[in-house]
Coordinates of C-alpha atoms and ligand atoms in Angstrom, one line a residue:
M1 CA 0.0 0.0 0.0
K2 CA 1.3 3.5 -0.9
P3 CA 2.4 5.5 2.2
Q4 CA 0.2 8.6 2.8
A5 CA 3.0 11.0 1.9
M6 CA 3.3 9.6 -1.6
R7 CA -0.4 9.8 -2.3
Q8 CA -1.6 12.6 -4.5
G9 CA -4.9 14.2 -5.3
V10 CA -8.6 13.8 -4.4
V11 CA -11.3 11.6 -5.9
V12 CA -14.9 12.8 -5.7
F13 CA -17.6 10.1 -6.0
G14 CA -20.9 11.9 -6.2
S15 CA -23.5 14.0 -8.0
L16 CA -23.5 16.4 -10.9
N17 CA -26.5 18.7 -11.4
M18 CA -27.4 21.7 -13.5
D19 CA -28.6 24.4 -11.1
L20 CA -31.5 26.7 -12.2
V21 CA -31.2 29.6 -9.8
A22 CA -34.1 32.0 -9.5
R23 CA -33.7 35.2 -7.4
V24 CA -37.0 36.0 -5.7
P25 CA -38.1 38.9 -3.4
R26 CA -39.2 36.3 -0.8
M27 CA -40.0 32.5 -0.8
P28 CA -43.5 31.8 -2.2
R29 CA -46.1 30.2 0.0
P30 CA -47.9 26.9 -1.1
G31 CA -50.3 27.7 -4.0
E32 CA -48.8 31.2 -4.5
T33 CA -47.3 32.5 -7.8
L34 CA -44.6 35.0 -7.4
T35 CA -42.7 37.1 -10.0
G36 CA -39.0 36.4 -9.7
E37 CA -36.2 38.8 -10.6
S38 CA -33.7 36.7 -12.6
L39 CA -32.7 33.2 -13.7
L40 CA -29.2 31.8 -13.8
V41 CA -28.2 28.4 -15.2
N42 CA -25.1 27.2 -13.4
P43 CA -23.3 23.9 -13.1
G44 CA -23.8 22.4 -9.6
G45 CA -24.4 19.2 -7.6
K46 CA -22.7 18.6 -4.3
G47 CA -20.1 16.2 -5.9
A48 CA -19.2 18.4 -8.8
N49 CA -19.2 21.5 -6.5
Q50 CA -16.8 20.0 -4.1
A51 CA -14.6 18.8 -6.9
V52 CA -14.4 22.3 -8.4
A53 CA -13.8 23.9 -5.0
C54 CA -11.0 21.5 -4.4
A55 CA -9.4 21.9 -7.9
L56 CA -9.5 25.7 -7.5
Q57 CA -7.3 25.4 -4.5
G58 CA -4.7 23.6 -6.6
A59 CA -5.5 19.9 -6.0
R60 CA -5.4 17.2 -8.7
V61 CA -9.1 16.2 -8.7
Q62 CA -10.9 13.2 -10.4
M63 CA -14.7 13.4 -10.5
V64 CA -16.6 10.1 -10.7
G65 CA -20.4 10.0 -11.3
R66 CA -23.1 9.9 -13.9
V67 CA -24.9 12.4 -16.2
G68 CA -27.7 11.8 -18.8
D69 CA -27.5 12.1 -22.6
D70 CA -28.7 15.6 -22.9
D71 CA -27.3 19.1 -23.4
F72 CA -26.8 19.7 -19.7
A73 CA -24.4 16.7 -19.7
D74 CA -22.1 18.4 -22.2
Q75 CA -22.3 21.7 -20.3
L76 CA -21.4 20.0 -17.0
R77 CA -18.4 18.3 -18.6
A78 CA -17.3 21.6 -20.2
A79 CA -17.5 23.3 -16.8
L80 CA -15.3 20.6 -15.2
D81 CA -12.8 21.0 -18.0
S82 CA -12.7 24.7 -17.4
R83 CA -11.7 24.1 -13.8
R84 CA -9.2 21.3 -14.7
V85 CA -11.2 18.6 -13.0
D86 CA -10.6 15.1 -14.6
H87 CA -14.0 13.8 -15.7
T88 CA -13.0 10.6 -17.5
G89 CA -14.8 8.8 -14.7
V90 CA -18.2 10.6 -15.4
G91 CA -20.3 8.1 -17.3
S92 CA -23.4 8.8 -19.5
T93 CA -26.6 6.9 -18.6
P94 CA -28.7 6.5 -21.8
G95 CA -32.3 7.5 -21.6
Q96 CA -31.8 9.5 -18.4
S97 CA -31.9 13.2 -17.8
T98 CA -28.9 14.9 -16.2
G99 CA -29.6 15.9 -12.5
V100 CA -31.2 19.3 -12.0
A101 CA -31.5 21.5 -8.9
M102 CA -34.1 24.2 -8.8
I103 CA -32.9 26.9 -6.4
M104 CA -34.6 30.0 -5.1
V105 CA -32.6 32.7 -3.4
D106 CA -34.5 35.4 -1.5
S107 CA -33.4 39.0 -0.9
S108 CA -31.7 38.0 2.4
G109 CA -29.5 35.5 0.7
Q110 CA -31.3 32.4 2.1
N111 CA -32.0 29.5 -0.3
C112 CA -34.7 26.8 -0.9
I113 CA -33.6 23.9 -3.1
T114 CA -35.5 21.0 -5.0
V115 CA -33.2 18.4 -6.5
I116 CA -34.3 16.0 -9.3
P117 CA -31.6 13.3 -9.3
G118 CA -31.9 12.0 -12.9
A119 CA -28.7 10.1 -13.9
N120 CA -27.3 10.6 -10.4
A121 CA -29.7 7.9 -9.2
S122 CA -28.2 5.4 -11.7
V123 CA -24.7 5.4 -10.0
T124 CA -24.1 1.8 -9.0
V125 CA -22.0 -0.3 -6.6
A126 CA -20.1 -1.5 -9.8
D127 CA -19.1 2.2 -10.4
A128 CA -17.7 2.3 -6.9
D129 CA -15.7 -0.9 -7.5
L130 CA -14.0 0.8 -10.4
L131 CA -12.5 3.4 -8.1
R132 CA -10.0 0.9 -6.5
T133 CA -6.9 1.7 -8.7
H134 CA -7.5 5.5 -8.4
L135 CA -7.9 5.3 -4.6
E136 CA -4.7 3.3 -4.2
R137 CA -2.7 6.4 -5.2
S138 CA -5.0 9.2 -4.0
A139 CA -4.8 11.0 -0.7
M140 CA -8.6 11.5 -0.1
L141 CA -12.0 10.3 -1.2
L142 CA -14.9 12.9 -0.9
L143 CA -18.4 11.5 -0.6
Q144 CA -21.9 13.0 -0.2
L145 CA -25.3 11.5 -0.3
E146 CA -26.7 12.6 -3.6
V147 CA -26.0 9.3 -5.3
P148 CA -27.5 5.9 -4.1
L149 CA -26.5 5.0 -0.6
D150 CA -25.3 1.5 -1.5
S151 CA -22.8 2.9 -3.9
V152 CA -21.5 5.4 -1.3
V153 CA -21.1 2.6 1.2
R154 CA -19.1 0.5 -1.3
A155 CA -16.9 3.5 -2.3
A156 CA -16.1 4.2 1.3
A157 CA -15.2 0.5 1.9
V158 CA -13.0 0.3 -1.2
A159 CA -11.2 3.5 -0.2
R160 CA -10.7 2.2 3.3
Q161 CA -9.1 -1.0 1.9
A162 CA -6.9 1.1 -0.4
G163 CA -5.6 3.1 2.6
C164 CA -7.2 6.3 1.2
T165 CA -8.7 8.9 3.7
V166 CA -12.5 9.0 3.5
L167 CA -14.4 12.3 4.0
L168 CA -18.2 12.1 4.2
N169 CA -20.5 15.0 3.9
P170 CA -23.9 13.4 4.7
A171 CA -26.0 15.7 2.6
P172 CA -28.9 15.6 2.1
A173 CA -29.1 14.4 5.6
Q174 CA -30.2 10.8 6.3
L175 CA -29.3 8.1 8.9
L176 CA -26.2 6.1 8.0
P177 CA -25.7 2.3 8.1
P178 CA -23.1 1.1 10.7
E179 CA -20.8 -0.2 7.9
L180 CA -20.6 3.3 6.5
W181 CA -19.8 4.8 9.9
R182 CA -16.9 2.4 10.2
S183 CA -15.3 3.5 6.9
I184 CA -15.4 7.3 7.6
D185 CA -12.2 9.1 8.7
I186 CA -13.5 12.7 8.6
L187 CA -17.2 13.6 8.9
V188 CA -18.3 17.2 7.9
V189 CA -21.8 18.2 8.8
N190 CA -23.8 21.4 9.1
E191 CA -26.1 22.1 12.0
S192 CA -29.2 20.2 10.6
E193 CA -27.1 17.2 9.5
A194 CA -25.4 17.2 12.9
S195 CA -28.8 17.3 14.6
L196 CA -30.3 14.4 12.6
L197 CA -27.2 12.2 12.9
S198 CA -26.6 12.9 16.6
G199 CA -30.3 12.7 17.7
M200 CA -29.9 16.1 19.4
P201 CA -33.0 18.2 18.6
L202 CA -31.1 21.4 17.8
V203 CA -27.4 21.9 17.2
T204 CA -26.0 25.4 17.6
R205 CA -22.7 27.0 18.4
S206 CA -23.3 26.3 22.1
N207 CA -23.7 22.5 21.8
A208 CA -21.9 21.8 18.5
G209 CA -18.9 20.3 20.4
E210 CA -21.2 17.9 22.3
A211 CA -22.8 16.8 19.0
A212 CA -19.5 16.4 17.3
N213 CA -18.2 14.3 20.2
L214 CA -21.3 12.1 20.0
L215 CA -20.8 11.6 16.3
R216 CA -17.2 10.7 16.7
R217 CA -18.2 7.8 18.9
S218 CA -19.9 6.2 15.9
G219 CA -16.5 5.9 14.0
P220 CA -14.9 9.0 12.4
G221 CA -11.7 10.2 14.0
D222 CA -12.4 13.8 13.2
V223 CA -15.8 15.6 13.0
L224 CA -16.3 19.1 11.7
V225 CA -19.6 20.9 12.4
T226 CA -20.0 23.9 10.1
L227 CA -22.2 26.7 11.7
G228 CA -22.7 29.2 8.9
E229 CA -21.6 32.7 10.1
Q230 CA -20.8 31.1 13.5
G231 CA -17.8 29.3 12.0
V232 CA -16.7 25.7 12.6
V233 CA -16.3 23.3 15.5
W234 CA -13.7 20.5 15.2
S235 CA -13.8 17.5 17.4
S236 CA -10.9 15.0 17.5
G237 CA -9.2 12.7 20.0
A238 CA -7.3 15.7 21.2
G239 CA -10.5 17.7 22.2
T240 CA -12.8 20.2 20.7
Q241 CA -11.9 23.5 19.1
H242 CA -14.0 26.4 17.7
F243 CA -12.9 28.4 14.6
V244 CA -14.6 31.8 14.0
A245 CA -16.0 32.5 10.5
Q246 CA -14.6 35.4 8.5
P247 CA -17.1 38.3 8.9
V248 CA -18.5 39.2 5.5
V249 CA -21.8 40.5 4.1
A250 CA -23.5 37.3 2.7
V251 CA -25.1 37.7 -0.8
D252 CA -25.8 34.1 -1.6
T253 CA -24.9 31.2 0.7
T254 CA -25.4 28.5 -2.0
A255 CA -22.4 26.1 -2.0
A256 CA -20.8 27.6 1.2
G257 CA -20.5 24.2 2.6
D258 CA -19.2 22.7 -0.6
T259 CA -16.6 25.4 -0.9
F260 CA -15.5 24.8 2.7
I261 CA -15.2 21.0 2.1
G262 CA -13.4 21.2 -1.3
A263 CA -10.9 23.7 0.0
F264 CA -10.3 21.8 3.2
A265 CA -9.7 18.5 1.3
A266 CA -7.3 20.2 -1.1
L267 CA -5.1 21.4 1.8
R268 CA -5.3 18.1 3.6
A269 CA -4.3 16.3 0.4
E270 CA -1.2 18.4 0.1
G271 CA -0.2 17.4 3.7
R272 CA -1.3 20.5 5.6
G273 CA -2.5 20.1 9.2
M274 CA -6.1 20.1 10.2
A275 CA -6.2 23.5 11.8
E276 CA -4.5 25.2 8.8
A277 CA -6.8 23.4 6.4
I278 CA -9.9 24.5 8.4
R279 CA -8.7 28.2 8.5
H280 CA -8.0 28.2 4.8
A281 CA -11.4 26.6 4.0
I282 CA -13.2 29.2 6.2
R283 CA -11.6 32.0 4.2
A284 CA -12.6 30.3 0.9
A285 CA -16.2 29.8 2.1
A286 CA -16.4 33.4 3.2
I287 CA -15.5 34.6 -0.3
C288 CA -18.1 32.2 -1.8
V289 CA -21.0 33.7 0.2
T290 CA -20.1 37.2 -1.1
R291 CA -20.7 36.0 -4.7
V292 CA -23.8 34.7 -6.5
G293 CA -24.0 31.1 -7.8
A294 CA -22.5 27.7 -6.9
Q295 CA -19.3 26.8 -8.8
A296 CA -19.3 30.3 -10.2
S297 CA -18.9 31.8 -6.7
M298 CA -15.9 29.7 -5.7
P299 CA -12.6 31.4 -5.2
S300 CA -9.2 30.3 -6.6
R301 CA -6.3 29.8 -4.3
A302 CA -4.9 33.2 -5.4
D303 CA -8.2 34.8 -4.4
V304 CA -8.1 33.3 -1.0
L305 CA -4.4 34.3 -0.4
R306 CA -5.0 37.8 -1.7
E307 CA -8.2 38.5 0.2
T308 CA -7.6 40.8 3.2
F309 CA -11.2 40.9 4.4
Ligands
ADP401 P1 -23.9 24.5 4.4 O1 -23.8 25.4 3.2 O2 -23.6 23.1 4.2 O3 -25.2 24.7 5.2 P2 -22.7 26.3 6.3 O4 -23.8 27.3 6.2 O5 -22.4 25.9 7.7 O6 -22.8 25.0 5.4 O7 -21.4 27.1 5.7 C1 -20.1 26.4 5.6 C2 -19.0 27.4 6.0 O8 -19.1 28.5 5.2 C3 -19.2 27.9 7.4 O9 -18.6 27.1 8.4 C4 -18.5 29.3 7.3 O10 -17.1 29.1 7.4 C5 -18.8 29.7 5.9 N1 -20.0 30.6 5.9 C6 -21.3 30.3 5.6 N2 -22.1 31.3 5.8 C7 -21.3 32.4 6.1 C8 -21.5 33.8 6.4 N3 -22.7 34.3 6.3 N4 -20.4 34.5 6.6 C9 -19.2 34.0 6.7 N5 -18.9 32.7 6.4 C10 -19.9 31.9 6.1

């Protein structure tokens, strides 16, 4: 097995979506028709977003997943090309539509999202098995829950056997089977994911450490709870630490978590320590919330280093 220091790059096994982003004055109520202000069509999906965020920080990134056989598929591949993400592992599922996310962003920057999985739902356990050779030389595997759970469980197990660090972002939130818990090295959750997985009714800045410690007992050695403008809590065997967020005026919080995770993974994959990777990722995510869009709002490494806030 390759030693950790000789491993390079990040593999992302997950979703690719086209995001249709409508800006609205406020969220519509059930049965109500509202006039929106604008529509943007942006590449997204948690998997592809984290892949792009990671590549923008300088990591060598391989995306593995599925798209349909429509125009959105070509546009998503082109978007990955433009960010130097290797998409030779992104297959086409005949007769399927590419995944789509319909996003509404209101005047306060809050969002509401409906995801139609399309080809993301056709990712299989066999696709996960094909990862083995890549994972034997990669530093980290990034997983989310926008592709079928059995394929995620297999991908994590394959990575574990290959000696590759497994990071799971359990979004959208759902309960995890014990075999998945056992394969996770690093768990990254927001407040609502932390609440569902820990069983604590409400997770906030004041009890995030307690939630993270509970989650760590299920298997992961490190748990990060992201708290929006309240920053991040990191729990490890050495204790619990809080990191403040970078104070900025949020315009659109879409993909804040994905930017944080991708940037964090990039720094870990190049051998940086946990605290340094978290601080860098907080800066990257802060820039993301000051811009509109998902992948379009993600900063480059140069942007993060240049930004003085
Ligand atoms: P998610 O998008 O998954 O819900 P969060 O909202 O917790 O994730 O955001 C992830 C990270 O992005 C936060 O830990 C923080 O560092 C940064 N972030 C999010 N919202 C803001 C904000 N309003 N101001 C500054 N940083 C933010």
